Amino acid sequence: MDYSLMIHGGAGAIRDPQRYAPSLRTIVESGARLLAAGSSALDVAVHCVALLEDDPLFNAARGSVLNAEGEVLCDASVMDGRTLKAGAVAAVCGVKNPARLAYEVMEESGHVLLVGEGAERFARARNVKFESEDYFKTQERVAELAKAKRARAIALDRSGAADGKLGTVGAVARDRNGNLAAATSTGGVVNQRSGRVGDSPIIGAGTFADNASCAVSCTGVGEDFIRTSLARTAAFFVEFRAMQAEEAAREAIRYLVAKVNGQGGLILVDRLGGCARAHSTPGMLTAAFVGGVARVDAT
Ligand code: GLY
């Protein structure tokens, strides 16, 4: 396949799938146009995640869930399958596009993961764009936190107090040169403790890419994905058990459930350009562009 792209907008009980479908289609088509024009998988993965971050419908950057203190603190990561270079940020406040900051960390910091105030200082030094608190906080998220607090839903809410949708957005891409990349971004879990970090900025848990196997982006209860190194586990299935995309995605989610009864999903593009999604939640929001055709799956 010439090039392939898949994006996701979270997993869970998707109550109103048609609300998300137009955004997913627009974003995957935008990324596909760049891949068709010769852009790298890395640039396109970051581009798509930045668009998802800008869209208040999704739990990443603008529209993120609020933590127990009523704050928006974001996590994101990127990985380049060609070089195995990676960058990530955790618990950053006010950064318009945490995925772009993760890219800067990868390229310019000499490190893989920067957190909190140090990450924000690095962002300012790199002229990364910031926005005010109002930009990130939607009325819907403020009401959602109040509801979670009333229900005493704690950080790892599986009760549905957070509308049953476990946020996070992500993208995986294979470009015309056969290079793979993945990017993931999240506001975390509604009513989480201040300082809690999930899987999204953890390379090998929420994000992984290696040209020798596949690119993976995960969504769901981050602790489950960290404890099973799930993105790396899916790549292991491709590289060492010769699985293609569909089988590797399915087996990785089977592993997540078998080991920790994990809740969530993943998207994966393999080294041949095959795309797949799998989830243990009732639904997952995804869009794919494979073989010249865009397909949205908002169920
Ligand atoms: N998967 C996002 C999180 O747990 O923070």
mmCIF file of C-alpha atoms in Angstrom, residues 174 180 208-216 230-252 266-276:
data_model
loop_
_atom_site.group_PDB
_atom_site.id
_atom_site.type_symbol
_atom_site.label_atom_id
_atom_site.label_comp_id
_atom_site.label_asym_id
_atom_site.label_seq_id
_atom_site.Cartn_x
_atom_site.Cartn_y
_atom_site.Cartn_z
ATOM 1 C CA ARG A 174 2.751 4.927 7.180
ATOM 2 C CA LEU A 180 5.870 4.589 10.446
ATOM 3 C CA PHE A 208 4.952 3.046 20.074
ATOM 4 C CA ALA A 209 6.394 3.026 16.541
ATOM 5 C CA ASP A 210 9.125 0.964 14.893
ATOM 6 C CA ASN A 211 9.520 0.449 11.147
ATOM 7 C CA ALA A 212 10.370 -3.181 11.924
ATOM 8 C CA SER A 213 6.845 -3.815 13.191
ATOM 9 C CA CYS A 214 4.092 -1.187 13.458
ATOM 10 C CA ALA A 215 2.895 2.096 14.910
ATOM 11 C CA VAL A 216 0.370 2.022 17.772
ATOM 12 C CA LEU A 230 0.364 -2.491 25.655
ATOM 13 C CA ALA A 231 1.610 -0.522 22.638
ATOM 14 C CA ARG A 232 4.956 -2.367 22.797
ATOM 15 C CA THR A 233 3.172 -5.665 23.313
ATOM 16 C CA ALA A 234 1.173 -5.152 20.094
ATOM 17 C CA ALA A 235 4.414 -4.348 18.232
ATOM 18 C CA PHE A 236 6.018 -7.464 19.703
ATOM 19 C CA PHE A 237 3.207 -9.540 18.201
ATOM 20 C CA VAL A 238 3.927 -8.068 14.749
ATOM 21 C CA GLU A 239 7.715 -8.316 14.950
ATOM 22 C CA PHE A 240 8.236 -11.623 16.699
ATOM 23 C CA ARG A 241 5.011 -13.548 16.093
ATOM 24 C CA ALA A 242 4.600 -12.485 12.457
ATOM 25 C CA MET A 243 1.067 -11.158 12.970
ATOM 26 C CA GLN A 244 -0.474 -8.649 10.598
ATOM 27 C CA ALA A 245 -2.419 -5.602 11.733
ATOM 28 C CA GLU A 246 -5.841 -7.147 12.434
ATOM 29 C CA GLU A 247 -4.514 -10.115 14.363
ATOM 30 C CA ALA A 248 -1.970 -8.077 16.359
ATOM 31 C CA ALA A 249 -4.572 -5.490 17.402
ATOM 32 C CA ARG A 250 -7.050 -8.186 18.415
ATOM 33 C CA GLU A 251 -4.442 -10.214 20.318
ATOM 34 C CA ALA A 252 -3.109 -7.139 22.126
ATOM 35 C CA LEU A 266 -5.887 0.822 20.188
ATOM 36 C CA ILE A 267 -5.202 1.646 16.555
ATOM 37 C CA LEU A 268 -2.315 0.115 14.646
ATOM 38 C CA VAL A 269 -0.687 0.401 11.219
ATOM 39 C CA ASP A 270 1.761 -2.352 10.356
ATOM 40 C CA ARG A 271 4.908 -2.220 8.212
ATOM 41 C CA LEU A 272 2.914 -3.299 5.133
ATOM 42 C CA GLY A 273 0.371 -0.501 5.628
ATOM 43 C CA GLY A 274 -2.451 -2.621 7.032
ATOM 44 C CA CYS A 275 -4.579 -0.704 9.555
ATOM 45 C CA ALA A 276 -6.619 -2.157 12.397
#
